[in-house]
């Protein structure tokens, strides 16, 4: 059962990476079209700029929620890396608790605000703002799940992974 769950998680992770690649590709194509239309055809377009901004929001938040691994996150870990494993676990529990409280406390207000934004649409593509910003609600839920998991692992005495910047990057 566990092996099947790991295979499924790996497959979902790779599809998340694929989705980020597609979004970045569409962003790049929209940027090139914007340059061509503006500087070669002297016909400025607003939709390409809007599409690029919308996709950037989604790439950053979707990527942070589902694609970037814990060991790949950028952080200032000078102190964290210098202390003993037990102190690292305590630091992990404290950080996880703080983030769970802050994101958990903000989640109802975030959901209410994103739901309220259905009354507005983007200027060119007419995307409802609640659809556009729904990725933030997904991001908050993913952060809550991640730090609940990390905090639980640290509380149960499992060693937090050592972060080695030389080893950060995709694993195949």
mmCIF file of C-alpha atoms in Angstrom:
data_model
loop_
_atom_site.group_PDB
_atom_site.id
_atom_site.type_symbol
_atom_site.label_atom_id
_atom_site.label_comp_id
_atom_site.label_asym_id
_atom_site.label_seq_id
_atom_site.Cartn_x
_atom_site.Cartn_y
_atom_site.Cartn_z
ATOM 1 C CA UNK A 1 0.000 0.000 0.000
ATOM 2 C CA UNK A 2 2.755 2.419 0.903
ATOM 3 C CA UNK A 3 4.627 1.684 -2.303
ATOM 4 C CA UNK A 4 1.521 2.477 -4.343
ATOM 5 C CA UNK A 5 1.010 5.738 -2.475
ATOM 6 C CA UNK A 6 4.626 6.732 -3.137
ATOM 7 C CA UNK A 7 4.240 5.936 -6.825
ATOM 8 C CA UNK A 8 1.061 8.031 -6.978
ATOM 9 C CA UNK A 9 2.717 10.907 -5.090
ATOM 10 C CA UNK A 10 5.684 10.801 -7.470
ATOM 11 C CA UNK A 11 3.386 10.791 -10.485
ATOM 12 C CA UNK A 12 1.385 13.751 -9.101
ATOM 13 C CA UNK A 13 4.610 15.630 -8.335
ATOM 14 C CA UNK A 14 5.829 15.182 -11.915
ATOM 15 C CA UNK A 15 2.471 16.368 -13.278
ATOM 16 C CA UNK A 16 2.774 19.451 -11.051
ATOM 17 C CA UNK A 17 6.210 20.116 -12.527
ATOM 18 C CA UNK A 18 4.747 19.646 -16.024
ATOM 19 C CA UNK A 19 1.999 22.150 -15.284
ATOM 20 C CA UNK A 20 4.524 24.734 -14.069
ATOM 21 C CA UNK A 21 6.569 24.209 -17.248
ATOM 22 C CA UNK A 22 3.478 24.715 -19.420
ATOM 23 C CA UNK A 23 2.543 27.906 -17.526
ATOM 24 C CA UNK A 24 6.072 29.291 -17.920
ATOM 25 C CA UNK A 25 6.031 28.376 -21.620
ATOM 26 C CA UNK A 26 2.722 30.182 -22.160
ATOM 27 C CA UNK A 27 4.077 33.173 -20.227
ATOM 28 C CA UNK A 28 7.130 33.290 -22.475
ATOM 29 C CA UNK A 29 5.019 33.009 -25.644
ATOM 30 C CA UNK A 30 2.721 35.807 -24.448
ATOM 31 C CA UNK A 31 5.767 37.955 -23.673
ATOM 32 C CA UNK A 32 7.196 37.369 -27.163
ATOM 33 C CA UNK A 33 3.844 38.200 -28.747
ATOM 34 C CA UNK A 34 3.685 41.377 -26.707
ATOM 35 C CA UNK A 35 7.128 42.439 -27.969
ATOM 36 C CA UNK A 36 6.247 41.582 -31.576
ATOM 37 C CA UNK A 37 2.894 43.378 -31.466
ATOM 38 C CA UNK A 38 4.236 46.466 -29.711
ATOM 39 C CA UNK A 39 7.585 47.036 -31.407
ATOM 40 C CA UNK A 40 7.236 45.428 -34.827
ATOM 41 C CA UNK A 41 3.567 45.973 -35.579
ATOM 42 C CA UNK A 42 3.135 49.158 -33.492
ATOM 43 C CA UNK A 43 -0.007 47.657 -32.017
ATOM 44 C CA UNK A 44 0.181 47.436 -28.206
ATOM 45 C CA UNK A 45 -1.816 44.653 -26.577
ATOM 46 C CA UNK A 46 -3.067 44.470 -23.029
ATOM 47 C CA UNK A 47 -4.144 40.849 -22.969
ATOM 48 C CA UNK A 48 -0.605 39.508 -23.244
ATOM 49 C CA UNK A 49 0.567 41.563 -20.275
ATOM 50 C CA UNK A 50 -2.455 40.473 -18.256
ATOM 51 C CA UNK A 51 -1.917 36.816 -19.163
ATOM 52 C CA UNK A 52 1.735 37.036 -18.123
ATOM 53 C CA UNK A 53 0.846 38.545 -14.735
ATOM 54 C CA UNK A 54 -1.916 35.993 -14.073
ATOM 55 C CA UNK A 55 0.359 33.100 -14.969
ATOM 56 C CA UNK A 56 3.181 34.503 -12.842
ATOM 57 C CA UNK A 57 0.880 34.554 -9.806
ATOM 58 C CA UNK A 58 -0.139 30.961 -10.488
ATOM 59 C CA UNK A 59 3.416 29.737 -11.183
ATOM 60 C CA UNK A 60 4.763 31.189 -7.947
ATOM 61 C CA UNK A 61 1.945 30.030 -5.658
ATOM 62 C CA UNK A 62 1.293 26.670 -7.329
ATOM 63 C CA UNK A 63 5.016 25.965 -7.455
ATOM 64 C CA UNK A 64 5.502 26.892 -3.798
ATOM 65 C CA UNK A 65 2.516 24.755 -2.777
ATOM 66 C CA UNK A 66 3.164 21.606 -4.817
ATOM 67 C CA UNK A 67 6.505 21.580 -6.620
ATOM 68 C CA UNK A 68 9.178 23.106 -4.388
ATOM 69 C CA UNK A 69 10.409 20.546 -1.890
ATOM 70 C CA UNK A 70 11.234 21.414 1.695
ATOM 71 C CA UNK A 71 14.970 21.073 1.138
ATOM 72 C CA UNK A 72 14.774 23.351 -1.926
ATOM 73 C CA UNK A 73 13.188 26.279 -0.118
ATOM 74 C CA UNK A 74 15.344 29.346 0.299
ATOM 75 C CA UNK A 75 15.954 30.182 3.933
ATOM 76 C CA UNK A 76 18.498 31.686 6.263
ATOM 77 C CA UNK A 77 19.692 28.606 8.088
ATOM 78 C CA UNK A 78 23.030 29.653 9.528
ATOM 79 C CA UNK A 79 21.847 29.037 13.101
ATOM 80 C CA UNK A 80 19.662 26.042 12.205
ATOM 81 C CA UNK A 81 22.552 24.238 10.554
ATOM 82 C CA UNK A 82 24.920 24.916 13.462
ATOM 83 C CA UNK A 83 22.847 23.413 16.285
ATOM 84 C CA UNK A 84 22.360 19.826 17.440
ATOM 85 C CA UNK A 85 19.556 17.671 15.970
ATOM 86 C CA UNK A 86 17.411 17.949 19.121
ATOM 87 C CA UNK A 87 17.538 21.766 18.983
ATOM 88 C CA UNK A 88 16.720 21.595 15.264
ATOM 89 C CA UNK A 89 13.608 19.558 16.104
ATOM 90 C CA UNK A 90 12.543 22.153 18.688
ATOM 91 C CA UNK A 91 13.116 24.936 16.149
ATOM 92 C CA UNK A 92 11.089 23.012 13.565
ATOM 93 C CA UNK A 93 8.189 22.532 16.013
ATOM 94 C CA UNK A 94 8.242 26.242 16.947
ATOM 95 C CA UNK A 95 8.332 27.373 13.317
ATOM 96 C CA UNK A 96 5.595 24.922 12.340
ATOM 97 C CA UNK A 97 3.396 26.021 15.260
ATOM 98 C CA UNK A 98 3.842 29.700 14.395
ATOM 99 C CA UNK A 99 3.015 29.132 10.732
ATOM 100 C CA UNK A 100 0.046 26.897 11.542
ATOM 101 C CA UNK A 101 -1.385 29.546 13.862
ATOM 102 C CA UNK A 102 -0.822 32.447 11.439
ATOM 103 C CA UNK A 103 -1.990 30.715 8.269
ATOM 104 C CA UNK A 104 -4.816 28.933 10.101
ATOM 105 C CA UNK A 105 -6.020 32.188 11.607
ATOM 106 C CA UNK A 106 -5.912 33.942 8.221
ATOM 107 C CA UNK A 107 -7.587 31.156 6.213
ATOM 108 C CA UNK A 108 -11.241 32.122 6.886
ATOM 109 C CA UNK A 109 -10.576 35.761 5.991
ATOM 110 C CA UNK A 110 -8.608 34.742 2.901
ATOM 111 C CA UNK A 111 -11.439 32.486 1.750
ATOM 112 C CA UNK A 112 -14.061 35.192 2.397
ATOM 113 C CA UNK A 113 -12.086 37.809 0.478
ATOM 114 C CA UNK A 114 -11.345 35.544 -2.483
ATOM 115 C CA UNK A 115 -15.027 34.525 -2.598
ATOM 116 C CA UNK A 116 -16.069 38.180 -2.486
ATOM 117 C CA UNK A 117 -13.825 38.970 -5.462
ATOM 118 C CA UNK A 118 -16.233 37.154 -7.824
ATOM 119 C CA UNK A 119 -17.816 40.531 -8.470
ATOM 120 C CA UNK A 120 -14.771 41.762 -10.428
ATOM 121 C CA UNK A 121 -13.072 40.596 -13.599
ATOM 122 C CA UNK A 122 -9.731 41.316 -15.211
ATOM 123 C CA UNK A 123 -9.691 44.109 -17.786
ATOM 124 C CA UNK A 124 -8.772 42.208 -20.960
ATOM 125 C CA UNK A 125 -9.313 38.493 -20.458
ATOM 126 C CA UNK A 126 -12.402 38.908 -18.248
ATOM 127 C CA UNK A 127 -11.198 36.304 -15.739
ATOM 128 C CA UNK A 128 -13.185 36.463 -12.513
ATOM 129 C CA UNK A 129 -10.920 37.541 -9.656
ATOM 130 C CA UNK A 130 -12.142 34.731 -7.405
ATOM 131 C CA UNK A 131 -10.888 32.209 -9.985
ATOM 132 C CA UNK A 132 -7.654 34.103 -10.445
ATOM 133 C CA UNK A 133 -6.877 34.340 -6.715
ATOM 134 C CA UNK A 134 -8.238 30.902 -5.773
ATOM 135 C CA UNK A 135 -4.663 29.656 -6.044
ATOM 136 C CA UNK A 136 -3.872 31.590 -2.872
ATOM 137 C CA UNK A 137 -6.470 29.623 -0.900
ATOM 138 C CA UNK A 138 -4.978 26.409 -2.301
ATOM 139 C CA UNK A 139 -1.501 27.656 -1.362
ATOM 140 C CA UNK A 140 -2.552 28.388 2.238
ATOM 141 C CA UNK A 141 -4.125 24.929 2.623
ATOM 142 C CA UNK A 142 -0.975 23.300 1.181
ATOM 143 C CA UNK A 143 1.257 25.287 3.574
ATOM 144 C CA UNK A 144 -0.931 24.231 6.501
ATOM 145 C CA UNK A 145 -0.684 20.577 5.450
ATOM 146 C CA UNK A 146 3.091 20.800 4.924
ATOM 147 C CA UNK A 147 3.815 22.376 8.301
ATOM 148 C CA UNK A 148 1.387 20.082 10.094
ATOM 149 C CA UNK A 149 3.355 17.187 8.629
ATOM 150 C CA UNK A 150 6.757 18.722 9.448
ATOM 151 C CA UNK A 151 5.694 19.651 12.967
ATOM 152 C CA UNK A 152 4.328 16.161 13.590
ATOM 153 C CA UNK A 153 7.548 14.563 12.381
ATOM 154 C CA UNK A 154 9.609 16.824 14.639
ATOM 155 C CA UNK A 155 7.316 16.186 17.639
ATOM 156 C CA UNK A 156 7.527 12.428 17.208
ATOM 157 C CA UNK A 157 11.316 12.611 17.321
ATOM 158 C CA UNK A 158 12.088 12.091 13.675
ATOM 159 C CA UNK A 159 15.206 13.914 12.585
ATOM 160 C CA UNK A 160 14.539 16.881 10.303
ATOM 161 C CA UNK A 161 16.463 16.492 7.090
ATOM 162 C CA UNK A 162 19.745 18.332 6.994
ATOM 163 C CA UNK A 163 19.684 20.958 4.297
ATOM 164 C CA UNK A 164 22.735 20.761 2.090
ATOM 165 C CA UNK A 165 22.697 23.548 -0.524
ATOM 166 C CA UNK A 166 25.042 21.531 -2.719
ATOM 167 C CA UNK A 167 22.423 18.784 -3.011
ATOM 168 C CA UNK A 168 19.374 20.991 -3.616
ATOM 169 C CA UNK A 169 17.707 20.504 -6.948
ATOM 170 C CA UNK A 170 15.539 18.063 -8.821
ATOM 171 C CA UNK A 171 16.003 14.377 -8.256
ATOM 172 C CA UNK A 172 15.312 11.954 -11.052
#
